[in-house]
Short mmCIF file of C-alpha atoms in Angstrom, two decimals:
data_model
loop_
_atom_site.label_atom_id
_atom_site.label_comp_id
_atom_site.label_asym_id
_atom_site.label_seq_id
_atom_site.Cartn_x
_atom_site.Cartn_y
_atom_site.Cartn_z
CA MET Y 1 11.48 56.99 -6.70
CA GLN Y 2 12.10 53.25 -6.62
CA GLU Y 3 15.11 53.68 -4.35
CA GLU Y 4 12.96 55.62 -1.87
CA SER Y 5 10.13 53.10 -1.93
CA VAL Y 6 12.33 50.08 -1.14
CA PRO Y 7 12.82 50.78 2.62
CA TYR Y 8 9.08 51.21 3.09
CA GLY Y 9 8.05 48.03 1.29
CA GLY Y 10 8.85 45.83 4.28
CA TRP Y 11 6.93 48.08 6.65
CA ILE Y 12 3.92 48.17 4.33
CA ALA Y 13 3.92 44.38 4.11
CA LEU Y 14 4.16 44.14 7.90
CA LEU Y 15 1.25 46.56 8.38
CA ALA Y 16 -0.80 44.65 5.81
CA LEU Y 17 -0.15 41.49 7.82
CA VAL Y 18 -1.19 43.25 11.04
CA SER Y 19 -4.38 44.37 9.27
CA LEU Y 20 -5.12 40.84 8.12
CA VAL Y 21 -4.61 39.42 11.60
CA SER Y 22 -6.82 42.19 13.02
CA VAL Y 23 -9.63 41.45 10.57
CA ILE Y 24 -9.48 37.80 11.62
CA GLY Y 25 -9.53 39.06 15.21
CA MET Y 26 -12.64 41.12 14.48
CA PHE Y 27 -14.49 38.02 13.31
CA TRP Y 28 -13.22 36.06 16.30
CA GLY Y 29 -14.42 38.81 18.66
CA GLU Y 30 -17.85 38.90 17.05
CA LEU Y 31 -18.28 35.12 17.03
CA THR Y 32 -17.16 34.71 20.64
CA ASN Y 33 -18.90 37.83 22.03
CA HIS Y 34 -15.61 39.57 22.85
CA ARG Y 35 -16.97 42.87 21.54
CA LEU Y 36 -14.37 45.09 23.16
CA TRP Y 37 -11.73 43.12 21.31
CA THR Y 38 -13.66 43.55 18.08
CA GLY Y 39 -13.72 47.31 18.61
CA GLY Y 40 -10.01 47.31 19.40
CA PHE Y 41 -9.19 45.31 16.27
CA ILE Y 42 -11.23 47.77 14.16
CA GLY Y 43 -9.05 50.51 15.65
CA VAL Y 44 -5.84 48.62 14.83
CA VAL Y 45 -6.97 48.07 11.22
CA LEU Y 46 -7.78 51.75 10.75
CA ILE Y 47 -4.47 52.88 12.27
CA ALA Y 48 -2.54 50.32 10.20
CA TYR Y 49 -4.28 51.57 7.03
CA SER Y 50 -3.38 55.15 7.93
CA PHE Y 51 0.30 54.22 8.22
CA ILE Y 52 0.15 52.20 4.98
CA LEU Y 53 -1.21 55.30 3.21
CA LEU Y 54 1.53 57.42 4.77
CA LEU Y 55 4.30 55.02 3.77
CA LEU Y 56 2.92 54.66 0.23
CA ARG Y 57 3.09 58.42 -0.06
CA LYS Y 58 6.54 58.73 1.50
CA GLY Y 59 7.76 56.03 -0.82
CA GLY Y 60 6.49 58.02 -3.78
CA LEU Y 61 4.01 55.32 -4.80
CA THR Y 62 0.95 57.59 -4.42
CA GLY Y 63 0.22 61.29 -4.35
CA VAL Y 64 2.13 64.16 -5.85
CA MET W 1 6.00 93.60 24.02
CA TYR W 2 2.89 91.62 23.01
CA LYS W 3 3.94 91.87 19.37
CA ARG W 4 7.45 90.65 20.23
CA LEU W 5 5.95 87.70 22.11
CA LEU W 6 3.70 86.91 19.13
CA ASP W 7 6.70 87.06 16.77
CA ARG W 8 8.57 84.59 18.96
CA LEU W 9 5.55 82.27 19.17
CA LEU W 10 5.21 82.49 15.39
CA ARG W 11 8.84 81.43 14.98
CA TRP W 12 8.32 78.47 17.35
CA THR W 13 5.15 77.44 15.52
CA LEU W 14 6.87 77.56 12.15
CA SER W 15 9.85 75.63 13.56
CA LEU W 16 7.42 72.96 14.74
CA ASP W 17 5.91 72.89 11.23
CA VAL W 18 9.36 72.39 9.69
CA TRP W 19 10.15 69.60 12.14
CA ILE W 20 6.84 67.79 11.46
CA ASN W 21 7.28 68.25 7.71
CA ARG W 22 10.47 66.20 7.97
CA ILE W 23 8.38 63.26 9.21
CA TYR W 24 5.23 63.72 7.13
CA PRO W 25 4.77 65.00 3.57
CA ALA W 26 3.89 68.69 3.92
CA ASP W 27 0.27 68.20 2.85
CA PHE W 28 -0.16 65.54 5.56
CA ASN W 29 1.08 67.79 8.38
CA PRO W 30 -1.67 67.42 11.01
CA LEU W 31 -1.16 70.98 12.25
CA TYR W 32 -2.47 72.21 8.89
CA TYR W 33 -5.72 70.33 9.49
CA THR W 34 -6.61 71.10 13.10
CA GLY W 35 -9.90 72.66 11.93
CA GLY W 36 -10.68 69.66 9.72
CA LEU W 37 -9.82 67.29 12.58
CA SER W 38 -12.24 69.20 14.85
CA ASN W 39 -14.92 68.75 12.21
CA LEU W 40 -14.14 65.04 11.93
CA PHE W 41 -14.43 64.51 15.69
CA LEU W 42 -17.65 66.55 15.76
CA THR W 43 -19.14 64.30 13.09
CA VAL W 44 -18.12 61.21 15.08
CA LEU W 45 -19.67 62.78 18.20
CA VAL W 46 -22.97 63.47 16.44
CA LEU W 47 -23.23 59.97 14.97
CA SER W 48 -22.28 58.18 18.19
CA GLY W 49 -24.49 60.62 20.15
CA ILE W 50 -27.53 59.73 18.05
CA PHE W 51 -26.89 56.05 18.84
CA LEU W 52 -26.62 56.73 22.59
CA PHE W 53 -29.67 59.01 22.50
CA LEU W 54 -31.83 56.11 21.31
CA TYR W 55 -31.17 54.20 24.55
CA TYR W 56 -30.67 56.94 27.14
CA VAL W 57 -33.50 57.71 29.61
CA PRO W 58 -33.27 61.18 31.21
CA SER W 59 -34.74 60.52 34.65
CA PHE W 60 -33.17 60.09 38.09
CA ASN W 61 -34.44 56.54 38.39
CA ASP W 62 -33.44 55.30 34.97
CA ALA W 63 -30.54 57.43 33.67
CA TYR W 64 -27.78 55.47 35.39
CA THR W 65 -29.40 52.11 34.59
CA SER W 66 -29.87 53.07 30.93
CA VAL W 67 -26.16 53.91 30.65
CA GLN W 68 -25.30 50.58 32.31
CA TYR W 69 -27.61 48.88 29.80
CA ILE W 70 -25.89 50.66 26.90
CA THR W 71 -22.45 49.55 28.07
CA GLY W 72 -23.48 46.03 29.04
CA ALA W 73 -22.27 46.56 32.60
CA VAL W 74 -23.44 44.43 35.55
CA PRO W 75 -26.19 43.13 35.66
CA PHE W 76 -26.82 43.33 31.90
CA GLY W 77 -23.64 41.76 30.52
CA LEU W 78 -24.24 40.30 27.06
CA ASN W 79 -27.90 41.36 27.29
CA GLY W 80 -26.81 45.00 27.02
CA VAL W 81 -26.73 46.97 23.77
CA PRO W 82 -24.41 45.21 21.29
CA TYR W 83 -21.24 47.30 20.93
CA GLY W 84 -22.78 49.92 23.22
CA GLN W 85 -19.59 49.99 25.31
CA ILE W 86 -17.50 50.71 22.22
CA ILE W 87 -19.90 53.40 20.99
CA ARG W 88 -19.90 55.08 24.41
CA GLY W 89 -16.10 55.00 24.40
CA ILE W 90 -16.02 56.46 20.91
CA HIS W 91 -18.31 59.29 22.08
CA ARG W 92 -16.08 59.92 25.08
CA TYR W 93 -12.72 59.86 23.30
CA ALA W 94 -13.98 61.73 20.23
CA ALA W 95 -15.06 64.48 22.66
CA ASP W 96 -11.51 64.62 24.05
CA GLY W 97 -10.14 64.65 20.51
CA PHE W 98 -12.56 67.44 19.61
CA ILE W 99 -11.34 69.66 22.44
CA ILE W 100 -7.66 68.91 21.73
CA ALA W 101 -8.12 69.71 18.01
CA ILE W 102 -10.01 72.93 18.77
CA LEU W 103 -7.35 74.09 21.24
CA LEU W 104 -4.55 73.31 18.75
CA HIS W 105 -6.52 75.21 16.09
CA PHE W 106 -6.99 78.13 18.49
CA PHE W 107 -3.34 78.43 19.52
CA ARG W 108 -2.00 77.86 16.02
CA ASN W 109 -4.19 80.58 14.52
CA TRP W 110 -3.36 82.89 17.42
CA PHE W 111 0.39 82.43 17.11
CA THR W 112 0.33 82.74 13.31
CA GLU W 113 -1.88 85.86 13.57
CA ARG W 114 -4.59 84.39 11.39
CA PHE W 115 -7.14 86.63 13.04
CA ARG W 116 -6.09 89.72 11.10
CA PHE W 117 -7.32 91.24 7.85
CA SER W 118 -11.04 90.73 8.26
CA ARG W 119 -10.62 87.34 9.88
CA ASP W 120 -12.22 88.54 13.07
CA GLU W 121 -15.51 86.78 12.27
CA PRO W 122 -13.96 83.31 11.96
CA TRP W 123 -12.07 84.06 15.18
CA ILE W 124 -15.17 85.16 17.12
CA SER W 125 -17.23 82.23 15.86
CA GLY W 126 -14.32 79.92 16.73
CA MET W 127 -14.27 81.25 20.29
CA MET W 128 -18.02 80.61 20.53
CA LEU W 129 -17.47 77.07 19.24
CA LEU W 130 -14.83 76.50 21.92
CA VAL W 131 -17.04 77.78 24.73
CA PHE W 132 -20.05 75.78 23.53
CA ALA W 133 -17.94 72.64 23.11
CA GLY W 134 -16.74 72.94 26.72
CA PHE W 135 -20.28 73.48 27.99
CA ILE W 136 -21.66 70.52 26.04
CA GLY W 137 -18.85 68.30 27.29
CA VAL W 138 -19.47 69.17 30.93
CA ASN W 139 -23.21 68.56 30.86
CA GLY W 140 -22.54 65.30 29.01
CA TYR W 141 -20.82 64.12 32.17
CA MET W 142 -23.90 65.09 34.18
CA LEU W 143 -26.21 62.93 32.04
CA VAL W 144 -24.67 59.70 33.37
CA TRP W 145 -25.99 60.58 36.85
CA ASP W 146 -23.25 58.87 38.76
CA GLN W 147 -21.39 60.34 41.74
CA ARG W 148 -19.21 62.49 39.48
CA ALA W 149 -22.36 63.92 37.86
CA GLN W 150 -23.82 64.66 41.29
CA LEU W 151 -20.66 66.47 42.33
CA LEU W 152 -20.52 68.42 39.06
CA VAL W 153 -24.11 69.56 39.50
CA ALA W 154 -23.33 70.73 43.05
CA MET W 155 -20.12 72.53 42.01
CA THR W 156 -21.75 74.14 38.96
CA GLY W 157 -24.70 75.26 41.08
CA ASN W 158 -22.40 76.84 43.67
CA THR W 159 -20.37 78.58 40.95
CA LEU W 160 -23.45 79.96 39.21
CA ALA W 161 -24.88 81.11 42.54
CA ALA W 162 -21.71 83.16 43.07
CA ILE W 163 -22.64 85.41 40.13
CA PRO W 164 -24.04 88.64 41.58
CA ILE W 165 -27.75 89.42 41.13
CA VAL W 166 -28.59 86.87 38.41
CA GLY W 167 -26.69 83.85 39.78
CA GLY W 168 -29.57 82.22 41.66
CA ALA W 169 -31.98 82.68 38.77
CA LEU W 170 -29.42 81.33 36.34
CA ARG W 171 -28.95 78.23 38.47
CA SER W 172 -32.70 77.68 38.68
CA ALA W 173 -33.09 78.15 34.94
CA LEU W 174 -30.29 75.70 34.19
CA PHE W 175 -31.23 73.01 36.68
CA GLY W 176 -34.98 73.54 36.87
CA GLY W 177 -34.91 74.78 40.48
CA THR W 178 -32.58 74.83 43.46
CA GLY W 179 -30.83 71.55 44.23
CA THR W 180 -31.56 68.49 42.13
CA THR W 181 -35.09 68.42 40.73
CA ASN W 182 -36.80 66.05 38.32
CA LEU W 183 -36.25 68.66 35.60
CA LEU W 184 -32.48 68.44 35.89
CA LEU W 185 -31.68 65.54 33.55
CA PRO W 186 -34.21 66.41 30.80
CA ARG W 187 -32.75 69.93 30.78
CA MET W 188 -29.20 68.64 30.70
CA LEU W 189 -30.13 66.35 27.81
CA PHE W 190 -31.66 69.28 25.93
CA LEU W 191 -28.61 71.44 26.70
CA HIS W 192 -26.37 68.62 25.48
CA VAL W 193 -28.20 68.08 22.18
CA GLY W 194 -29.47 71.61 21.46
CA PRO W 195 -26.11 73.45 21.58
CA ALA W 196 -24.53 70.54 19.68
CA THR W 197 -26.94 71.38 16.87
CA ALA W 198 -26.10 75.07 17.28
CA LEU W 199 -22.44 74.15 16.71
CA TYR W 200 -23.28 73.59 13.05
CA VAL W 201 -24.81 77.06 12.78
CA MET W 202 -21.61 78.47 14.27
CA LEU W 203 -19.56 76.34 11.91
CA TRP W 204 -21.42 77.92 8.98
CA TRP W 205 -20.60 81.33 10.45
CA HIS W 206 -17.01 80.14 10.95
CA TYR W 207 -16.65 79.10 7.30
CA VAL W 208 -18.68 81.75 5.54
CA ARG W 209 -15.85 84.30 5.37
CA VAL W 210 -13.13 81.74 4.66
CA ARG W 211 -12.44 80.75 1.07
CA HIS W 212 -11.40 77.15 0.48
CA PRO W 213 -11.48 76.10 4.16
CA LYS W 214 -9.93 72.72 4.91
CA VAL W 215 -13.07 71.19 6.38
CA TRP W 216 -11.77 67.61 6.45
CA PRO W 217 -8.34 66.13 7.20
CA PRO W 218 -6.53 63.96 4.65
CA ALA W 219 -7.35 60.24 4.60
CA VAL W 220 -4.24 59.40 6.64
CA TRP W 221 -5.45 61.46 9.57
CA THR W 222 -9.10 60.50 9.18
CA LEU W 223 -8.17 56.83 9.43
CA PHE W 224 -5.71 57.40 12.26
CA SER W 225 -8.16 59.48 14.33
CA LEU W 226 -11.00 57.01 13.89
CA GLY W 227 -8.66 54.15 14.68
CA ALA W 228 -7.38 55.91 17.80
CA VAL W 229 -10.88 56.44 19.24
CA PHE W 230 -11.82 52.81 18.50
CA LEU W 231 -8.62 51.52 20.08
CA LEU W 232 -8.89 53.75 23.16
CA SER W 233 -12.54 52.68 23.57
CA ALA W 234 -11.38 49.10 23.75
CA LEU W 235 -8.23 49.59 25.84
CA ILE W 236 -9.67 52.04 28.39
CA PRO W 237 -13.45 51.50 28.31
CA ALA W 238 -15.51 54.52 29.35
CA ALA W 239 -17.03 53.67 32.72
CA SER W 240 -19.45 55.28 35.13
CA GLN W 241 -18.69 56.06 38.73
CA PRO W 242 -20.99 54.47 41.36
CA LEU W 243 -24.62 55.58 41.25
CA ALA W 244 -25.28 59.06 42.65
CA SER W 245 -26.43 58.85 46.25
CA THR W 246 -29.55 60.51 47.58
CA GLY W 247 -27.58 62.25 50.31
CA ALA W 248 -24.80 64.80 50.10
CA ALA W 249 -22.61 64.98 47.01
CA PRO W 250 -19.28 63.11 47.21
CA ASP W 251 -16.21 65.20 48.02
CA ARG W 252 -13.78 63.76 45.44
CA LEU W 253 -13.92 64.42 41.69
CA ALA W 254 -12.76 61.93 39.04
CA VAL W 255 -11.24 64.41 36.62
CA ASP W 256 -11.36 64.43 32.83
CA TRP W 257 -8.56 66.92 32.23
CA PHE W 258 -9.94 68.06 28.90
CA PHE W 259 -13.36 69.13 30.14
CA LEU W 260 -13.31 69.35 33.92
CA LEU W 261 -10.17 71.43 34.45
CA PRO W 262 -12.16 74.50 35.63
CA TYR W 263 -13.62 72.36 38.41
CA VAL W 264 -10.12 71.50 39.61
CA ALA W 265 -9.53 75.24 39.90
CA LEU W 266 -12.30 75.36 42.49
CA LYS W 267 -9.87 73.63 44.83
CA TYR W 268 -7.73 76.76 44.79
CA VAL W 269 -10.11 79.65 44.16
CA THR W 270 -13.59 80.55 45.33
CA PRO W 271 -16.55 80.11 42.93
CA ALA W 272 -16.80 83.91 42.56
CA TRP W 273 -13.15 84.16 41.46
CA LEU W 274 -13.62 81.24 39.06
CA VAL W 275 -16.49 83.13 37.42
CA VAL W 276 -14.32 86.26 37.17
CA LEU W 277 -11.45 84.22 35.72
CA ALA W 278 -13.69 82.54 33.14
CA VAL W 279 -15.21 85.86 32.07
CA VAL W 280 -11.76 87.48 31.75
CA ILE W 281 -10.42 84.57 29.65
CA VAL W 282 -13.44 84.54 27.31
CA VAL W 283 -13.56 88.34 26.93
CA TYR W 284 -9.81 88.48 26.25
CA GLY W 285 -10.20 85.67 23.71
CA LEU W 286 -12.86 87.70 21.90
CA TYR W 287 -10.65 90.81 22.04
CA ILE W 288 -7.55 89.17 20.48
CA PRO W 289 -8.37 90.14 16.86
CA TYR W 290 -8.63 93.80 17.86
CA GLN W 291 -5.53 93.96 20.07
CA LEU W 292 -3.05 94.69 17.28
CA PRO W 293 -3.32 97.77 15.05
CA GLU W 294 -5.39 97.04 11.98
CA THR W 295 -5.28 100.27 9.98
CA PRO W 296 -3.12 100.07 6.85
CA ALA W 297 -1.00 103.03 8.00
CA ALA W 298 -0.39 101.48 11.43
CA MET W 299 0.56 98.23 9.77
CA GLY W 300 2.92 99.94 7.38
CA ILE W 301 1.15 98.81 4.22
CA ARG W 302 -0.23 100.71 1.26
CA ASP W 303 -3.64 102.39 1.35
CA SER W 304 -5.09 101.20 -1.92
CA GLY W 305 -8.72 102.08 -1.43
CA ILE W 306 -11.70 99.77 -1.90
CA ALA W 307 -11.56 97.80 -5.16
CA GLN W 308 -13.86 99.21 -7.83
CA VAL W 309 -15.47 97.47 -10.79
CA VAL W 310 -15.02 99.14 -14.18
CA ASP W 311 -18.57 98.61 -15.42
CA ALA W 312 -17.70 98.98 -19.10
CA ASN W 313 -15.12 96.18 -19.00
CA CYS W 314 -16.75 93.57 -16.71
CA THR W 315 -17.73 90.42 -18.63
CA GLY W 316 -19.37 88.66 -15.65
CA CYS W 317 -16.84 85.82 -15.91
CA GLU W 318 -16.80 85.32 -12.09
CA LEU W 319 -13.00 84.88 -11.89
CA CYS W 320 -12.71 87.67 -9.31
CA TYR W 321 -15.69 86.23 -7.42
CA PHE W 322 -13.92 82.88 -7.07
CA ASP W 323 -10.50 84.32 -6.30
CA CYS W 324 -11.46 86.83 -3.59
CA PRO W 325 -10.46 85.20 -0.27
CA TYR W 326 -12.70 87.55 1.70
CA ASN W 327 -16.00 86.94 -0.13
CA ALA W 328 -16.01 90.64 -0.92
CA ILE W 329 -17.25 90.21 -4.48
CA VAL W 330 -20.75 89.09 -5.42
CA MET W 331 -22.26 88.57 -8.87
CA VAL W 332 -25.60 90.23 -9.65
CA PRO W 333 -27.75 90.13 -12.80
CA SER W 334 -26.34 92.73 -15.19
CA PRO W 335 -28.73 95.70 -15.62
CA HIS W 336 -27.20 96.55 -19.00
CA PRO W 337 -24.55 95.26 -21.40
CA GLY W 338 -20.92 96.31 -21.02
CA VAL W 339 -19.09 98.52 -23.47
CA THR W 340 -16.19 96.38 -24.66
CA ARG W 341 -16.89 93.57 -27.12
CA ALA W 342 -16.21 90.91 -24.46
CA ALA W 343 -18.54 92.64 -22.01
CA GLN W 344 -21.48 93.19 -24.34
CA ALA W 345 -22.94 89.69 -23.95
CA ARG W 346 -22.53 89.50 -20.20
CA LYS W 347 -25.33 88.13 -18.03
CA GLU W 348 -23.82 89.10 -14.67
CA LEU W 349 -21.91 92.01 -13.19
CA ALA W 350 -19.37 91.91 -10.35
CA ILE W 351 -20.11 94.09 -7.33
CA VAL W 352 -17.59 94.80 -4.51
CA LEU W 353 -18.93 94.76 -0.96
CA GLU W 354 -17.08 97.62 0.69
CA SER W 355 -17.44 96.24 4.20
CA ARG W 356 -15.56 93.09 3.22
CA CYS W 357 -12.88 94.44 0.88
CA VAL W 358 -9.43 94.59 2.46
CA GLU W 359 -7.82 96.32 -0.52
CA CYS W 360 -5.49 93.39 -1.18
CA GLY W 361 -5.63 93.60 -4.99
CA ILE W 362 -6.11 89.86 -5.58
CA CYS W 363 -9.16 90.57 -7.76
CA ILE W 364 -7.07 92.86 -9.96
CA GLY W 365 -4.75 89.97 -10.69
CA ALA W 366 -7.70 87.62 -11.23
CA CYS W 367 -9.38 89.82 -13.86
CA PRO W 368 -8.09 89.37 -17.44
CA PHE W 369 -10.35 92.18 -18.74
CA GLU W 370 -9.01 95.12 -16.69
CA ALA W 371 -12.43 95.44 -15.11
CA LEU W 372 -11.23 96.03 -11.56
CA GLU W 373 -8.96 98.64 -10.06
CA LEU W 374 -7.73 99.93 -6.73
CA PRO W 375 -8.31 103.68 -6.84
CA GLY W 376 -5.24 104.45 -4.74
CA TYR W 377 -3.06 102.07 -6.67
CA LEU W 378 -3.85 102.10 -10.37
CA GLU W 379 -2.29 99.89 -13.01
CA GLU W 380 -0.07 102.69 -14.30
CA ASP W 381 1.24 103.19 -10.74
CA ILE W 382 2.22 99.54 -10.55
CA GLN W 383 3.80 99.64 -13.99
CA GLY W 384 5.73 102.75 -12.97
CA LYS W 385 7.03 101.02 -9.85
CA VAL W 386 8.06 97.96 -11.84
CA LEU W 387 9.89 100.11 -14.36
CA ASP W 388 11.61 102.04 -11.56
CA ALA W 389 12.66 98.78 -9.98
CA CYS W 390 13.98 97.51 -13.30
CA ARG W 391 15.97 100.68 -13.84
CA THR W 392 17.62 100.49 -10.42
#
C-alpha cells in the first residue's frame, strides 16, 4: 500500500497547493469585485479536491 | 439482427467500463453513476433556478433587462446582482450536464438491456424525464427574450402549426395566442418551473420499482461536476443575444447543441417532417422495453411460477421484503399467528404481489425459515439438480 501511495503524494501536495492559491484567489476576487474570477477559483478548488480524493483512493490511503 | 446489434453494443459498453476501471477505482466509474449525476445536476438546476426566479420579470418590457440586471451586464455593471453572472452560468451549464448525463444513462441502460425483467416502468418514466428535460431547456432559452428567444418562438410556433387539426390550437395554448402576445413569457415561465417540479414526481416513479438506486454520485464526481460548472461559468460566461426586435424574427440561430439540435434539423426538413420524426423517436423509445421477447420460454429460462408464501412458516422478519429487487413483496399485519415456533409470535406476514414478481427466486434465498417457494421449482427440485450435478 505504501509503495502505491508514494507516486501520488507529490500530485496530492501539488493539488493542495493549487487549492490554497485558489482560496487566496477567491478572497482577492471578492475584495476587488472580480466576481467571475471568484467563481472560477471556486471551480478550481472543487475540481482539485475531487482529484485529491481520487488520488487518495488510488494510493490506498482511503476507501476499501 | 436487432439482438445481434444489442449484443455488440453491450460488448462495447463493457469494454468501455473495463477501460475506465483501469483509470478509476471501479466504484468511482462515472458510467455507473449517470443516474446519480443527472440527479445532482437537477438539484443544482433547482437551486440556481430559485435564485434566478427571484430576480426575473416575465414581461416583454422587463424580461431582457432583468436578465441583464442579474448578470451585471451593461448598464448595470457592479450594480447588478452579486454573483448573478456566475449563478446564471451555473444554471446554464448544469442544464447541459443534466442532458449529457441523462443521454449517457439512456444509452447505457439501453445497450446493457436494463429495461428487461419488469424494468419497463423505470424505462418509461426515464423517457418522460428526457422529453420533459428537453422541453424545459428549450423554453428556458425563450425566457431571456433576446433574438434567439424570438427566433425559437417563431420556429416552435411554425412547427406546432404543422401538426394536423390540433396544431393551431396547441400553438395558441402554448403561447397564449397567435404570434407573440403578452401572455407568452408568463406562460413560458410557468412551463419552465411547473414541469421542473413534475420532474420530481417522475423521479419518484423512476425510483419506486428500483431497489437500492444510486441516486447520488460519489464525492469525487460530485465535487468534479460542481467544480466544472463553476469553472465553465467563469471561463465562458452565459450571455444573452441582442434584445429581441419588434419586427420580424432574425434568420440566424445561435445554437446550444444539447437543447436546440431539433431546431437545426429545421434547416433540412419541413416542420411537418420534424414533428413526424420527433413522434417516431419518442414512440420508439417507449417501445424499446417491449421489443425483445419477454416470456420465460422465449428467453430460454425456467418457468418457476409466482413466488408463494408458506403462511405457517413466515415469521414476518422482512428479509424477503428487503431483498426483493422488484418490490414484489409487501408486509401486512398478520391476521393470525404462524404454526412453527419461530412464526407464532409474528406481527407481520409477507405477501407477494403477483403483478410484480418475476419468479427470480431471490426471496427463497433470503428466507431462513423456508417460508417462500416457487411452485414450479421447489426446494427438492433444486436439491435434486445439485445432487445430479455432483454425481456427474
